[in-house]
Short mmCIF file of C-alpha atoms and ligand atoms in Angstrom, two decimals:
data_model
loop_
_atom_site.label_atom_id
_atom_site.label_comp_id
_atom_site.label_asym_id
_atom_site.label_seq_id
_atom_site.Cartn_x
_atom_site.Cartn_y
_atom_site.Cartn_z
CA MET A 1 102.86 -66.63 -219.01
CA ASN A 2 106.20 -66.17 -217.26
CA LYS A 3 104.54 -66.87 -213.91
CA VAL A 4 103.28 -70.16 -215.27
CA ILE A 5 106.69 -71.14 -216.61
CA ASP A 6 108.35 -70.16 -213.30
CA PHE A 7 105.88 -72.40 -211.48
CA ILE A 8 106.75 -75.31 -213.77
CA ASN A 9 110.49 -74.77 -213.29
CA THR A 10 110.11 -74.54 -209.50
CA ASN A 11 108.03 -77.70 -209.28
CA ARG A 12 110.15 -79.85 -211.57
CA ASP A 13 111.21 -82.37 -208.92
CA ARG A 14 107.77 -82.75 -207.37
CA TYR A 15 106.42 -83.84 -210.79
CA ILE A 16 108.80 -86.78 -210.90
CA GLY A 17 107.66 -88.10 -207.54
CA GLU A 18 104.00 -87.85 -208.53
CA LEU A 19 104.61 -89.46 -211.89
CA LYS A 20 106.29 -92.39 -210.11
CA THR A 21 103.11 -92.97 -208.10
CA TYR A 22 101.05 -92.96 -211.30
CA LEU A 23 103.45 -95.33 -213.07
CA ALA A 24 103.30 -97.75 -210.11
CA ILE A 25 99.73 -98.76 -210.99
CA PRO A 26 99.90 -101.74 -213.38
CA SER A 27 97.04 -100.68 -215.65
CA ILE A 28 97.55 -103.41 -218.25
CA SER A 29 94.32 -103.35 -220.23
CA ALA A 30 94.98 -106.57 -222.12
CA LEU A 31 95.18 -108.85 -219.06
CA PRO A 32 91.96 -109.73 -217.19
CA GLU A 33 93.86 -110.21 -213.92
CA HIS A 34 94.69 -106.49 -214.00
CA LYS A 35 91.11 -105.31 -214.39
CA ASP A 36 91.04 -103.81 -210.88
CA ASP A 37 94.40 -102.14 -211.42
CA VAL A 38 93.11 -100.49 -214.58
CA ARG A 39 90.21 -99.16 -212.56
CA ARG A 40 92.57 -97.97 -209.83
CA ALA A 41 94.55 -96.08 -212.45
CA ALA A 42 91.31 -94.52 -213.72
CA GLN A 43 90.50 -93.43 -210.18
CA TRP A 44 93.99 -92.03 -209.64
CA THR A 45 93.66 -90.16 -212.92
CA ALA A 46 90.31 -88.71 -211.90
CA GLU A 47 91.62 -87.62 -208.49
CA GLU A 48 94.59 -85.98 -210.19
CA LEU A 49 92.34 -84.12 -212.64
CA THR A 50 90.36 -82.81 -209.67
CA ARG A 51 93.57 -81.85 -207.84
CA VAL A 52 94.82 -79.81 -210.79
CA GLY A 53 91.55 -77.91 -210.93
CA LEU A 54 89.23 -79.56 -213.45
CA GLU A 55 85.52 -79.81 -212.70
CA HIS A 56 82.82 -82.42 -213.11
CA VAL A 57 85.50 -85.10 -213.10
CA ARG A 58 84.08 -88.58 -213.37
CA LEU A 59 84.58 -92.15 -214.42
CA GLU A 60 82.30 -93.21 -217.25
CA ASP A 61 81.83 -96.95 -217.19
CA THR A 62 81.93 -98.89 -220.44
CA PRO A 63 81.50 -102.63 -221.10
CA GLY A 64 85.31 -102.69 -220.74
CA HIS A 65 87.58 -100.34 -218.83
CA PRO A 66 86.36 -96.92 -217.63
CA ILE A 67 86.74 -93.65 -219.48
CA VAL A 68 87.86 -90.65 -217.38
CA TYR A 69 86.32 -87.28 -218.15
CA GLY A 70 86.90 -83.82 -216.68
CA GLU A 71 86.44 -80.25 -217.87
CA TRP A 72 87.04 -76.58 -217.21
CA LEU A 73 84.78 -74.36 -219.28
CA HIS A 74 85.09 -70.82 -217.96
CA ALA A 75 87.16 -69.20 -220.71
CA GLU A 76 84.24 -67.46 -222.32
CA GLY A 77 84.63 -66.84 -226.04
CA ALA A 78 87.89 -68.82 -226.19
CA PRO A 79 88.32 -72.05 -228.15
CA THR A 80 87.77 -75.44 -226.52
CA ILE A 81 90.48 -78.09 -226.48
CA LEU A 82 89.47 -81.71 -226.29
CA PHE A 83 92.53 -83.38 -224.80
CA TYR A 84 92.71 -87.11 -225.49
CA GLY A 85 95.10 -89.75 -224.17
CA HIS A 86 95.19 -93.18 -222.55
CA TYR A 87 96.05 -94.35 -219.06
CA ASP A 88 96.25 -98.06 -219.91
CA VAL A 89 99.57 -99.71 -220.70
CA GLN A 90 100.94 -102.70 -222.56
CA PRO A 91 101.83 -106.02 -220.88
CA VAL A 92 105.43 -106.21 -219.60
CA ASP A 93 106.63 -109.58 -220.80
CA PRO A 94 109.40 -110.65 -221.15
CA LEU A 95 109.87 -109.50 -217.57
CA ASP A 96 113.43 -110.79 -217.17
CA LEU A 97 114.68 -108.31 -219.77
CA TRP A 98 113.72 -105.31 -217.60
CA GLU A 99 116.71 -103.79 -215.81
CA THR A 100 114.45 -102.47 -213.05
CA PRO A 101 110.87 -103.60 -212.29
CA PRO A 102 108.35 -102.14 -214.78
CA PHE A 103 106.07 -100.75 -212.06
CA GLU A 104 108.78 -99.31 -209.82
CA ALA A 105 109.71 -96.24 -211.83
CA THR A 106 113.45 -95.59 -211.64
CA VAL A 107 115.42 -92.58 -212.84
CA ARG A 108 118.72 -93.34 -214.61
CA ASP A 109 120.72 -90.90 -216.75
CA GLY A 110 117.92 -88.38 -217.01
CA GLU A 111 115.33 -90.93 -218.08
CA ILE A 112 112.47 -92.38 -216.08
CA TYR A 113 112.09 -96.12 -216.68
CA ALA A 114 108.70 -97.78 -216.26
CA ARG A 115 105.91 -99.31 -218.31
CA GLY A 116 103.75 -96.39 -219.45
CA ALA A 117 106.50 -93.77 -219.00
CA ALA A 118 106.26 -92.72 -222.65
CA ASP A 119 103.10 -94.57 -223.78
CA ASP A 120 101.12 -92.82 -222.53
CA LYS A 121 100.96 -92.01 -218.80
CA GLY A 122 104.05 -89.79 -218.79
CA GLN A 123 102.77 -87.77 -221.73
CA ILE A 124 99.26 -87.24 -220.37
CA PHE A 125 100.73 -86.39 -216.97
CA MET A 126 102.71 -83.64 -218.72
CA HIS A 127 99.41 -81.98 -219.63
CA PHE A 128 98.02 -82.46 -216.11
CA LYS A 129 100.98 -80.43 -214.86
CA ALA A 130 100.54 -77.76 -217.54
CA ILE A 131 96.90 -77.37 -216.52
CA GLU A 132 97.90 -77.27 -212.86
CA ALA A 133 100.46 -74.52 -213.47
CA HIS A 134 97.88 -72.27 -215.14
CA MET A 135 95.28 -72.95 -212.45
CA LYS A 136 97.68 -72.43 -209.53
CA GLN A 137 99.17 -69.22 -210.91
CA ASN A 138 96.17 -67.61 -212.63
CA GLY A 139 93.19 -69.43 -211.16
CA ARG A 140 92.08 -70.09 -214.72
CA LEU A 141 93.00 -71.57 -218.07
CA PRO A 142 93.36 -69.46 -221.21
CA VAL A 143 91.14 -71.93 -223.09
CA ASN A 144 88.22 -74.19 -222.33
CA MET A 145 89.40 -77.70 -221.66
CA LYS A 146 87.71 -81.07 -221.91
CA VAL A 147 89.82 -84.07 -220.95
CA LEU A 148 88.95 -87.52 -222.27
CA LEU A 149 91.17 -90.41 -221.20
CA GLU A 150 90.57 -94.03 -222.04
CA GLY A 151 91.75 -97.32 -220.55
CA GLU A 152 91.43 -99.43 -223.68
CA GLU A 153 93.70 -97.80 -226.25
CA GLU A 154 96.23 -100.63 -226.19
CA VAL A 155 93.49 -103.17 -226.86
CA GLY A 156 91.90 -101.42 -229.81
CA SER A 157 89.66 -98.78 -228.16
CA GLU A 158 86.78 -101.26 -228.23
CA ASN A 159 84.23 -98.96 -226.54
CA LEU A 160 85.46 -95.46 -227.27
CA ASP A 161 83.79 -94.89 -230.63
CA ASP A 162 80.38 -95.74 -229.14
CA PHE A 163 81.02 -93.37 -226.25
CA ILE A 164 81.96 -90.56 -228.62
CA ARG A 165 78.90 -91.11 -230.82
CA ALA A 166 76.67 -91.11 -227.74
CA HIS A 167 78.22 -87.95 -226.23
CA LYS A 168 78.67 -85.57 -229.13
CA ASP A 169 77.46 -82.56 -227.15
CA LEU A 170 79.57 -83.33 -224.14
CA LEU A 171 82.66 -83.61 -226.36
CA ALA A 172 81.98 -80.67 -228.69
CA ALA A 173 85.19 -78.66 -229.08
CA ASP A 174 87.37 -76.80 -231.58
CA VAL A 175 90.45 -78.97 -231.66
CA VAL A 176 91.78 -82.24 -230.27
CA VAL A 177 95.21 -82.25 -228.64
CA ILE A 178 97.05 -85.56 -228.25
CA SER A 179 100.48 -86.37 -226.83
CA ASP A 180 100.91 -90.05 -227.61
CA SER A 181 103.68 -90.25 -230.18
CA PRO A 182 107.47 -89.97 -230.30
CA MET A 183 109.30 -86.91 -231.54
CA PHE A 184 111.38 -87.37 -234.67
CA GLU A 185 114.68 -87.81 -232.89
CA ARG A 186 116.47 -86.75 -229.71
CA GLY A 187 116.91 -82.98 -230.03
CA VAL A 188 114.47 -82.82 -232.96
CA PRO A 189 110.96 -82.01 -231.68
CA SER A 190 108.20 -82.73 -234.16
CA ILE A 191 104.52 -82.57 -234.90
CA CYS A 192 102.92 -85.64 -236.36
CA TYR A 193 100.44 -85.02 -239.18
CA GLY A 194 99.70 -88.59 -240.25
CA LEU A 195 99.14 -92.01 -238.69
CA ARG A 196 98.76 -95.43 -240.23
CA GLY A 197 95.63 -97.49 -239.73
CA LEU A 198 95.45 -101.12 -238.74
CA ALA A 199 93.69 -104.37 -239.60
CA TYR A 200 94.49 -107.27 -237.26
CA PHE A 201 93.69 -110.98 -237.68
CA GLN A 202 94.27 -114.42 -236.29
CA ILE A 203 94.75 -117.31 -238.69
CA ASP A 204 94.09 -120.85 -237.42
CA VAL A 205 95.12 -123.88 -239.43
CA ARG A 206 94.04 -127.44 -238.56
CA GLY A 207 95.43 -130.52 -240.23
CA SER A 208 94.07 -133.38 -238.11
CA ASN A 209 92.11 -134.18 -234.96
CA SER A 210 95.18 -134.50 -232.77
CA ASP A 211 98.96 -134.35 -232.81
CA LEU A 212 100.38 -137.41 -234.57
CA HIS A 213 103.59 -139.45 -234.63
CA SER A 214 105.56 -137.82 -237.41
CA GLY A 215 107.06 -141.12 -238.45
CA SER A 216 103.80 -142.99 -238.71
CA PHE A 217 101.89 -140.15 -240.40
CA GLY A 218 104.45 -137.69 -241.76
CA GLY A 219 104.15 -137.50 -245.54
CA ALA A 220 100.49 -138.55 -245.60
CA LEU A 221 98.99 -135.28 -244.37
CA HIS A 222 99.64 -131.61 -244.96
CA ASN A 223 101.61 -130.37 -241.96
CA PRO A 224 99.59 -127.37 -240.65
CA ALA A 225 102.75 -125.45 -239.67
CA MET A 226 104.01 -125.87 -243.22
CA ALA A 227 100.62 -124.95 -244.69
CA LEU A 228 100.53 -121.83 -242.53
CA ALA A 229 104.06 -120.91 -243.62
CA GLN A 230 102.94 -121.29 -247.24
CA ILE A 231 99.93 -119.07 -246.68
CA LEU A 232 102.09 -116.44 -245.01
CA ALA A 233 104.75 -116.67 -247.68
CA ALA A 234 102.08 -115.93 -250.29
CA MET A 235 101.34 -112.56 -248.66
CA LYS A 236 104.37 -110.69 -249.97
CA GLU A 237 106.58 -110.61 -253.01
CA LYS A 238 110.32 -110.85 -252.43
CA ASN A 239 110.49 -107.12 -253.19
CA GLY A 240 108.19 -106.35 -250.25
CA ARG A 241 105.00 -105.73 -252.20
CA VAL A 242 101.85 -107.15 -250.61
CA ARG A 243 100.11 -109.64 -252.92
CA ILE A 244 96.56 -109.45 -251.52
CA ASP A 245 94.31 -108.67 -254.49
CA GLY A 246 93.16 -105.06 -254.44
CA PHE A 247 95.37 -104.17 -251.45
CA TYR A 248 96.81 -101.02 -253.06
CA ASP A 249 93.59 -99.87 -254.77
CA ASP A 250 92.86 -97.01 -252.38
CA VAL A 251 96.42 -96.06 -251.42
CA VAL A 252 97.12 -92.36 -251.83
CA GLU A 253 100.57 -91.97 -253.36
CA LEU A 254 103.15 -89.77 -251.67
CA THR A 255 103.38 -86.25 -253.01
CA GLU A 256 106.64 -84.96 -254.38
CA GLU A 257 106.45 -82.24 -251.73
CA GLU A 258 106.44 -84.85 -248.96
CA ARG A 259 109.14 -86.95 -250.55
CA SER A 260 111.51 -84.02 -250.84
CA ALA A 261 110.64 -82.65 -247.37
CA TRP A 262 111.40 -86.05 -245.82
CA LYS A 263 114.73 -86.23 -247.62
CA GLN A 264 115.73 -83.12 -245.65
CA LEU A 265 115.07 -84.78 -242.28
CA PRO A 266 118.13 -85.80 -240.28
CA PHE A 267 117.80 -89.52 -240.93
CA ASN A 268 120.62 -91.93 -241.65
CA GLU A 269 119.54 -95.35 -242.95
CA LYS A 270 122.88 -96.97 -242.17
CA GLN A 271 122.85 -95.77 -238.58
CA TYR A 272 119.19 -96.79 -238.20
CA GLN A 273 120.05 -100.29 -239.39
CA ARG A 274 123.04 -100.53 -237.07
CA GLU A 275 121.12 -99.30 -234.03
CA LEU A 276 118.39 -101.86 -234.63
CA GLY A 277 120.96 -104.62 -234.95
CA ALA A 278 119.48 -105.70 -238.29
CA PRO A 279 121.86 -107.34 -240.81
CA LYS A 280 120.20 -105.34 -243.60
CA LEU A 281 117.13 -103.18 -244.03
CA HIS A 282 114.27 -104.73 -245.98
CA GLY A 283 111.08 -103.27 -247.37
CA GLU A 284 109.05 -102.35 -250.38
CA ALA A 285 111.22 -101.62 -253.41
CA GLY A 286 111.22 -98.04 -254.64
CA TYR A 287 110.70 -96.36 -251.26
CA SER A 288 113.02 -95.01 -248.59
CA THR A 289 112.76 -96.27 -245.01
CA LEU A 290 110.79 -93.23 -243.81
CA GLU A 291 108.46 -93.57 -246.78
CA ARG A 292 107.97 -97.27 -246.05
CA ILE A 293 107.08 -96.61 -242.40
CA TRP A 294 104.99 -93.47 -242.78
CA ALA A 295 103.30 -93.62 -246.14
CA ARG A 296 103.22 -97.22 -247.34
CA PRO A 297 101.01 -100.05 -246.10
CA THR A 298 102.59 -103.27 -244.90
CA PHE A 299 101.72 -106.83 -243.94
CA GLU A 300 103.37 -108.15 -240.77
CA VAL A 301 103.38 -111.40 -238.84
CA ASN A 302 103.00 -110.52 -235.16
CA GLY A 303 103.21 -114.05 -233.76
CA LEU A 304 103.44 -117.71 -234.74
CA LEU A 305 102.63 -120.87 -232.83
CA SER A 306 102.74 -124.53 -233.73
CA GLY A 307 104.04 -127.90 -232.65
CA PHE A 308 106.91 -128.68 -230.33
CA THR A 309 108.99 -125.71 -229.23
CA GLY A 310 110.47 -127.03 -225.98
CA GLU A 311 114.04 -128.14 -225.33
CA GLY A 312 115.37 -131.10 -227.22
CA ALA A 313 113.55 -132.78 -230.07
CA LYS A 314 110.15 -134.38 -230.42
CA THR A 315 109.04 -136.14 -233.58
CA VAL A 316 105.52 -134.89 -233.89
CA LEU A 317 103.14 -133.84 -236.64
CA PRO A 318 101.24 -130.93 -235.07
CA ALA A 319 97.46 -130.88 -235.40
CA VAL A 320 97.20 -127.09 -235.50
CA ALA A 321 99.12 -123.91 -236.26
CA MET A 322 98.24 -120.31 -235.50
CA ALA A 323 99.45 -116.89 -236.56
CA LYS A 324 98.59 -113.35 -235.49
CA VAL A 325 98.99 -111.01 -238.43
CA SER A 326 98.28 -107.38 -239.08
CA MET A 327 98.38 -104.84 -241.83
CA ARG A 328 99.30 -101.21 -241.30
CA LEU A 329 97.17 -99.08 -243.59
CA VAL A 330 97.58 -95.65 -245.12
CA PRO A 331 95.10 -93.13 -246.48
CA ASN A 332 92.59 -94.00 -247.97
CA GLN A 333 92.58 -97.71 -247.18
CA ASP A 334 89.52 -98.90 -245.28
CA PRO A 335 90.12 -101.66 -242.68
CA ASP A 336 86.76 -103.32 -243.42
CA LYS A 337 87.42 -103.49 -247.15
CA ILE A 338 90.96 -104.73 -246.48
CA ALA A 339 89.51 -107.42 -244.19
CA GLU A 340 87.28 -108.68 -247.02
CA GLN A 341 90.19 -108.69 -249.45
CA PHE A 342 92.44 -110.47 -246.95
CA GLU A 343 89.88 -113.19 -246.22
CA ALA A 344 89.25 -113.74 -249.92
CA TYR A 345 92.98 -113.96 -250.57
CA VAL A 346 93.57 -116.45 -247.74
CA LYS A 347 90.79 -118.59 -249.19
CA LYS A 348 92.44 -118.40 -252.60
CA VAL A 349 95.94 -119.41 -251.48
CA ALA A 350 95.10 -121.84 -248.65
CA PRO A 351 95.73 -125.49 -249.49
CA LYS A 352 92.57 -127.61 -249.48
CA SER A 353 94.36 -130.23 -247.39
CA VAL A 354 93.98 -128.16 -244.21
CA GLU A 355 91.14 -126.31 -242.52
CA VAL A 356 91.78 -122.56 -242.30
CA THR A 357 89.88 -120.03 -240.18
CA VAL A 358 90.45 -116.27 -240.19
CA THR A 359 89.24 -114.27 -237.19
CA ARG A 360 89.03 -110.48 -237.36
CA MET A 361 90.54 -108.69 -234.37
CA HIS A 362 90.65 -104.92 -234.05
CA GLY A 363 91.11 -102.36 -236.77
CA GLY A 364 91.57 -98.64 -237.14
CA ARG A 365 91.52 -95.99 -239.85
CA PRO A 366 94.60 -94.17 -241.06
CA TRP A 367 94.68 -90.40 -240.63
CA ILE A 368 96.35 -87.45 -242.28
CA THR A 369 95.95 -83.70 -241.92
CA ASP A 370 97.22 -80.59 -243.61
CA TYR A 371 99.89 -79.26 -241.27
CA HIS A 372 99.40 -75.71 -242.49
CA ASN A 373 96.26 -75.42 -240.33
CA ASP A 374 96.13 -72.83 -237.52
CA TYR A 375 96.19 -75.32 -234.67
CA VAL A 376 99.25 -77.13 -235.93
CA GLN A 377 100.97 -73.80 -236.45
CA ALA A 378 100.03 -72.82 -232.86
CA ALA A 379 101.60 -76.05 -231.65
CA SER A 380 104.67 -75.29 -233.71
CA ARG A 381 105.12 -71.94 -231.93
CA ALA A 382 104.54 -73.57 -228.52
CA ILE A 383 107.14 -76.24 -229.19
CA GLU A 384 109.61 -73.67 -230.41
CA GLN A 385 109.27 -71.84 -227.10
CA GLY A 386 109.27 -74.97 -224.93
CA PHE A 387 112.16 -76.73 -226.67
CA GLY A 388 114.08 -73.74 -227.98
CA GLN A 389 113.78 -75.13 -231.47
CA LYS A 390 111.25 -75.27 -234.31
CA PRO A 391 109.63 -78.68 -234.77
CA VAL A 392 109.80 -80.73 -237.95
CA PHE A 393 106.62 -82.20 -239.43
CA ASN A 394 106.50 -85.96 -239.68
CA ARG A 395 104.11 -88.81 -240.16
CA GLU A 396 104.18 -91.94 -238.01
CA GLY A 397 103.82 -95.63 -238.65
CA GLY A 398 101.78 -96.32 -235.49
CA SER A 399 98.04 -96.04 -235.07
CA ILE A 400 95.67 -94.06 -232.88
CA PRO A 401 92.34 -95.08 -234.41
CA VAL A 402 90.26 -92.53 -232.48
CA VAL A 403 91.91 -89.64 -234.34
CA PHE A 404 89.85 -90.57 -237.40
CA THR A 405 86.72 -90.84 -235.23
CA PHE A 406 87.25 -87.32 -233.87
CA GLN A 407 87.35 -86.04 -237.42
CA GLN A 408 84.45 -88.16 -238.64
CA GLU A 409 82.03 -87.90 -235.72
CA LEU A 410 82.89 -84.54 -234.18
CA GLY A 411 84.39 -82.78 -237.20
CA LEU A 412 87.51 -82.00 -235.19
CA PRO A 413 91.09 -81.52 -236.37
CA SER A 414 93.79 -83.08 -234.18
CA VAL A 415 97.20 -81.79 -233.15
CA LEU A 416 99.67 -84.55 -232.32
CA PHE A 417 102.43 -83.14 -230.22
CA GLY A 418 104.45 -86.03 -228.76
CA VAL A 419 107.56 -85.86 -226.60
CA GLY A 420 108.56 -89.51 -226.59
CA LEU A 421 111.66 -90.67 -228.46
CA PRO A 422 111.86 -93.37 -231.12
CA ASP A 423 114.18 -95.44 -228.87
CA GLU A 424 112.03 -95.19 -225.76
CA ASN A 425 110.99 -98.84 -225.92
CA ALA A 426 107.25 -98.39 -226.07
CA HIS A 427 105.59 -101.85 -225.93
CA ALA A 428 109.02 -103.34 -225.11
CA PRO A 429 111.16 -103.97 -222.00
CA ASN A 430 112.77 -100.92 -220.36
CA GLU A 431 110.27 -98.34 -221.57
CA LYS A 432 111.46 -94.88 -220.60
CA LEU A 433 110.83 -91.16 -220.97
CA ASP A 434 113.47 -88.47 -221.15
CA LEU A 435 112.91 -86.11 -218.22
CA GLY A 436 114.27 -83.11 -220.10
CA ASN A 437 111.75 -83.68 -222.87
CA PHE A 438 109.05 -84.19 -220.26
CA HIS A 439 109.90 -80.90 -218.58
CA ASN A 440 110.10 -78.94 -221.84
CA GLY A 441 106.87 -80.67 -222.80
CA VAL A 442 105.08 -79.34 -219.70
CA ILE A 443 106.19 -75.82 -220.65
CA ALA A 444 105.29 -76.30 -224.32
CA SER A 445 101.85 -77.66 -223.34
CA ALA A 446 101.18 -74.68 -221.09
CA ILE A 447 102.18 -72.35 -223.93
CA LEU A 448 100.12 -74.37 -226.41
CA TYR A 449 96.91 -73.60 -224.49
CA GLU A 450 97.85 -69.93 -224.60
CA GLU A 451 98.61 -70.09 -228.35
CA ILE A 452 95.35 -71.87 -229.10
CA ALA A 453 93.48 -69.26 -227.06
CA ARG A 454 94.73 -66.67 -229.55
CA ILE A 455 93.12 -68.43 -232.50
CA ALA A 456 89.71 -67.06 -233.34
CA ARG A 457 86.99 -69.61 -232.78
CA ARG A 458 85.45 -71.23 -235.81
CA ALA A 459 81.89 -70.10 -236.48
N1 LIG B 1 100.98 -94.42 -228.81
C1 LIG B 1 100.75 -95.49 -229.71
C2 LIG B 1 100.53 -95.03 -231.12
C3 LIG B 1 101.76 -94.57 -231.85
C4 LIG B 1 102.88 -95.36 -231.93
C5 LIG B 1 101.74 -93.34 -232.48
C6 LIG B 1 103.99 -94.94 -232.63
C7 LIG B 1 102.83 -92.92 -233.18
C8 LIG B 1 103.96 -93.71 -233.24
C9 LIG B 1 99.51 -96.26 -229.24
O1 LIG B 1 99.49 -96.43 -227.85
C10 LIG B 1 99.53 -97.64 -229.83
O2 LIG B 1 100.36 -98.42 -229.46
N2 LIG B 1 98.59 -97.91 -230.73
C11 LIG B 1 98.37 -99.22 -231.25
C12 LIG B 1 96.97 -99.21 -231.79
C13 LIG B 1 96.30 -100.54 -231.84
C14 LIG B 1 96.29 -101.28 -230.52
C15 LIG B 1 94.90 -100.38 -232.37
C16 LIG B 1 99.37 -99.53 -232.35
O3 LIG B 1 99.79 -98.64 -233.09
O4 LIG B 1 99.75 -100.71 -232.45
MN1 LIG B 2 99.90 -94.70 -226.89
MN1 LIG B 3 100.84 -98.10 -227.34
#
């Protein structure tokens, strides 16, 4: 193992240069004009997997963006890791808030700035380098490795579930490894054992055939922006509780064990509030901030659009209003059931004086695992060696819907070992990745394969 770690330490600077090339490809899955770029990133990924020594590397076309697959299966009798991640990235707007261009990766103060640096190109690249180090130094990996990378994670993994269901043999493994989450805090490495799910919708409200003079018509019709505001306002109590009928029916309550473990985490609500620039924290009554983010469901407005929003004033009665809304879900809420409940509730609270349409967008299941399992404990030892410190166990508020699918369709446990940081601006301007964490992460990943190799295979 020391040879492998020496190799990683010696090659530290080369990694940064290569990562910059990867980050330069604008693989924005949400925007049709970047379709070819997403494909280029898939090709770059595939070439890289071949370079580091994987076999049978290929692009698997889907109705959307390609999946990249590669494997190395010569560790006879050893467990098989299915490594999952995504090479697509979020859009970059608002562009003018970036200090350096999002696709010209720049190193400042030990951080590499670029779209995808943390979410998720930088973190999957960390594993490419861990694989490379083993292959270059030993000519082999200690475990069998299957790598599955998608280009549609940021748009709801539209085609991945079908691919998994159609390729159960190809993807058969013992454990899934994922690096696509932040660590708890700078200097506090962590392993994530729970993710929230998601149910996403668009609400359209129409009040008339066209925009109208607000003097001639105002007062005679229900303003759709106002009607939409009323619908949205009906979603939550003042104390943060969601009012959708049945919304909490399947929610698994926090255990006392979790509540007291989380109280021990180095988390300061006051500092959190100050860093976010929020006048005051706000959330469901009776729960701490970590509990609200990790273990409680929420309803959020993601975007709002209606009427005149340009400079100056325009006296207009808008014809339509639109909102994008989503709910983060926790075990055991089911996004399909929540969708039914949400639609029924909108129908119940919507004024009859406007026409309201709800469109379902993507959804995903929440996930939780018992962190006492062997694979998580193996990851814990790997992180301790890579970062010089034992990890804490946390849940996360974000969603990686495929983690549930791996469990459901392939019967696989997942280990979520992320090296991002909570302030690394994922999905926002000036996304970045700490290069120290990246480097320790390469070492920890290389050790993780070794640690997993020591676990006896399941029958
Ligand atoms: N890497 C994130 C998921 C994540 C975020 C995990 C924060 C842990 C903490 C992933 O790329 C992501 O953004 N997922 C989407 C899923 C959605 C598009 C279905 C999310 O959470 O909004
Ligand atoms: Mn991600
Ligand atoms: Mn993301």
